[in-house]
Amino acid sequence: MAVTDEAIEKIKGMIVSGALRPGDRLPKESELAADLGLSRNSLREAVRALSLIRILDVRQGDGTYVTSLDPQLLLEALSFVVDFHRDDTVLEFLAVRRILEPAATAMAASRIGEAELDALAAQLDALGSTPSVEELVAADLDFHRGIVQASGNTVLCSLLDGLSGPTTRARVWRGLTQEDALSRTLQEHRAILAALRDRDPEAARAWATVHVASVEQWLRSTL
């Protein structure tokens, strides 16, 4: 592993220094191994590891390329990792969401367009007053994703997208067991939307905090 780690660090150094840029093709394996002072086996293992976390793209018959290094692409690894959470760590993911999502919602208040606000309103209207738990959870994910995207911060958007996986199960569970969960969620969505329409970042932040905290508080009481 130490040799593979060294190979990973050397390739990383080439990318960070600009010797390899997004979209660049890596030199042939034999040439790169010689240039970096590595064995071909350790280089191969490093390339495999870096391709798993979307740093490199191995194209059969064509070569190995540096990916776009887009934050959304790189942070896909986060959602892979958090899928292995334990039930007791869902609270920790929700706590991180409670920090980040209100901030993103506040940022969106000054940036979100009227067309985007109308789309969010139409989405809520389409749900009606008595959606199924599954419909509400899917709509909840889309609702918050649309708002976070409007914040204009792609890193924040990707982070929150990755964190939504483990909390989805908690939201479904809550909807099935807590009597007023569906109506409360719809009310909180309407309040967030109203704050965004008013271009009021602090109200948007406050309602987003309430929304995530209500799930967190309920889950804490059930574990």
XYZ file of C-alpha atoms in Angstrom:
223
model
C 0.000 0.000 0.000
C 2.868 2.388 0.767
C 4.174 2.066 -2.798
C 0.694 2.630 -4.235
C 0.197 5.645 -1.976
C 3.469 7.089 -3.262
C 2.289 6.598 -6.848
C -1.030 8.304 -6.067
C 0.785 11.251 -4.487
C 3.065 11.647 -7.513
C 0.170 11.675 -9.980
C -1.717 14.051 -7.694
C 1.344 16.306 -7.639
C 1.390 16.430 -11.445
C -2.268 17.498 -11.506
C -1.950 20.049 -8.696
C 1.175 21.591 -10.279
C -0.538 21.898 -13.644
C 1.735 19.429 -15.418
C -1.469 17.512 -16.089
C -4.624 19.530 -16.678
C -8.309 18.582 -16.871
C -8.864 16.623 -20.077
C -5.172 15.812 -20.592
C -4.141 12.327 -21.594
C -1.544 10.664 -19.379
C 1.714 9.534 -21.027
C 2.040 5.866 -21.865
C 2.267 3.649 -18.821
C 5.897 2.672 -19.424
C 6.975 6.290 -19.943
C 5.071 7.644 -16.937
C 6.346 4.874 -14.650
C 9.944 5.645 -15.699
C 9.480 9.415 -15.308
C 8.027 9.020 -11.809
C 10.426 6.290 -10.725
C 7.612 3.821 -10.142
C 6.983 0.212 -11.060
C 4.303 -0.326 -13.656
C 2.299 -2.379 -11.149
C 2.211 0.406 -8.541
C 1.351 2.948 -11.235
C -1.489 0.707 -12.442
C -2.872 0.411 -8.913
C -2.679 4.178 -8.445
C -4.517 4.808 -11.705
C -7.210 2.332 -10.680
C -7.654 4.064 -7.304
C -7.772 7.536 -8.837
C -10.314 6.409 -11.419
C -12.620 5.194 -8.624
C -12.749 8.689 -7.149
C -13.213 10.293 -10.574
C -9.797 11.932 -10.813
C -8.805 9.818 -13.807
C -10.871 8.323 -16.608
C -9.566 5.048 -18.038
C -10.808 4.564 -21.603
C -10.203 1.089 -22.940
C -8.212 1.197 -26.168
C -7.722 4.960 -25.930
C -5.698 5.721 -22.830
C -6.116 7.355 -19.432
C -7.259 10.957 -19.074
C -7.596 13.497 -16.290
C -11.308 14.107 -15.791
C -12.906 17.562 -15.834
C -12.252 17.686 -12.050
C -15.687 19.258 -11.721
C -16.731 19.406 -8.035
C -19.946 17.493 -8.703
C -17.989 14.693 -10.344
C -15.376 14.524 -7.600
C -17.917 14.609 -4.800
C -19.743 11.577 -6.189
C -17.341 9.638 -3.985
C -18.982 11.269 -0.956
C -22.388 9.786 -1.723
C -20.728 6.393 -2.188
C -19.124 6.640 1.246
C -22.201 7.884 3.097
C -24.298 5.036 1.710
C -22.456 2.845 4.222
C -23.683 4.827 7.230
C -25.066 3.181 10.340
C -28.427 4.236 11.723
C -26.830 6.140 14.605
C -24.680 8.211 12.238
C -27.724 9.534 10.332
C -27.937 12.154 13.075
C -24.426 13.309 12.242
C -25.287 13.681 8.564
C -28.429 15.607 9.485
C -26.358 17.873 11.745
C -24.079 18.709 8.809
C -27.126 19.368 6.630
C -28.475 21.695 9.328
C -25.280 23.740 9.052
C -24.961 23.833 5.260
C -28.504 23.824 3.875
C -29.754 26.975 5.653
C -26.650 28.814 4.433
C -27.301 27.684 0.859
C -30.972 28.662 1.148
C -30.017 32.130 2.393
C -27.606 32.521 -0.537
C -30.355 31.494 -2.957
C -32.702 34.218 -1.669
C -30.797 36.915 -3.542
C -30.037 34.853 -6.653
C -33.010 32.656 -7.472
C -35.031 33.748 -10.502
C -38.782 34.153 -10.808
C -39.003 31.221 -13.212
C -37.248 28.995 -10.680
C -39.557 30.179 -7.908
C -42.592 29.484 -10.085
C -41.264 25.992 -10.834
C -40.881 25.281 -7.105
C -44.412 26.552 -6.459
C -45.805 24.399 -9.265
C -44.028 21.394 -7.828
C -45.639 21.972 -4.426
C -49.071 22.507 -6.002
C -48.745 19.282 -7.982
C -48.210 17.313 -4.769
C -51.603 18.279 -3.399
C -52.448 18.102 0.284
C -52.187 14.334 0.769
C -49.183 12.957 -1.130
C -47.798 9.534 -0.330
C -44.673 9.383 1.808
C -42.613 8.258 -1.193
C -43.938 11.122 -3.361
C -43.198 13.674 -0.659
C -39.665 12.417 -0.040
C -38.873 12.515 -3.782
C -40.352 16.014 -4.045
C -38.451 17.100 -0.924
C -35.160 16.073 -2.514
C -36.001 17.941 -5.744
C -37.235 21.006 -3.839
C -34.055 21.444 -1.833
C -31.802 20.542 -4.755
C -33.432 23.291 -6.845
C -32.896 25.850 -4.089
C -29.291 24.866 -3.419
C -28.493 24.990 -7.142
C -29.810 28.565 -7.142
C -27.195 29.460 -4.516
C -24.658 29.446 -7.349
C -22.134 27.377 -5.383
C -21.505 24.072 -7.159
C -19.361 22.673 -4.338
C -22.083 23.329 -1.764
C -24.660 21.808 -4.091
C -22.596 18.655 -4.579
C -21.899 18.299 -0.864
C -25.574 18.537 0.049
C -26.555 16.202 -2.755
C -24.158 13.615 -1.368
C -25.478 14.074 2.162
C -29.116 13.584 1.158
C -28.773 9.829 0.671
C -28.633 8.706 4.305
C -31.285 11.202 5.380
C -33.796 9.966 2.795
C -34.372 6.784 4.769
C -34.954 8.832 7.914
C -37.520 11.020 6.145
C -39.434 7.992 4.845
C -39.403 6.432 8.301
C -40.640 9.676 9.817
C -43.450 9.973 7.286
C -44.637 6.476 8.093
C -44.619 6.887 11.864
C -45.175 10.542 12.749
C -48.776 11.589 12.299
C -48.314 15.217 11.246
C -45.019 14.801 9.353
C -46.525 15.191 5.871
C -48.491 18.353 6.644
C -45.580 19.890 8.554
C -43.187 19.253 5.695
C -45.554 20.895 3.201
C -46.038 23.898 5.502
C -42.287 24.299 5.964
C -41.714 24.118 2.204
C -44.318 26.852 1.669
C -42.653 29.016 4.323
C -39.220 28.582 2.712
C -40.657 29.453 -0.688
C -42.389 32.563 0.691
C -39.114 33.759 2.228
C -37.342 33.247 -1.095
C -40.040 35.220 -2.926
C -39.623 38.019 -0.381
C -35.850 37.979 -1.024
C -35.382 37.616 2.708
C -32.209 35.590 3.313
C -32.542 35.475 7.100
C -36.135 34.224 6.997
C -35.114 31.671 4.360
C -32.210 30.562 6.567
C -34.475 30.296 9.632
C -37.148 28.208 7.912
C -34.571 25.900 6.335
C -33.053 25.391 9.797
C -36.453 24.580 11.269
C -37.136 22.157 8.438
C -33.951 20.100 8.859
C -33.991 20.381 12.662
C -37.515 18.960 12.874
C -36.381 15.755 11.164
C -33.263 15.645 13.312
C -35.197 16.212 16.538
C -37.739 13.517 15.707
C -35.053 10.997 14.776
C -33.080 11.720 17.946
C -36.156 10.878 20.024
C -36.684 7.546 18.262
C -33.145 6.113 18.327
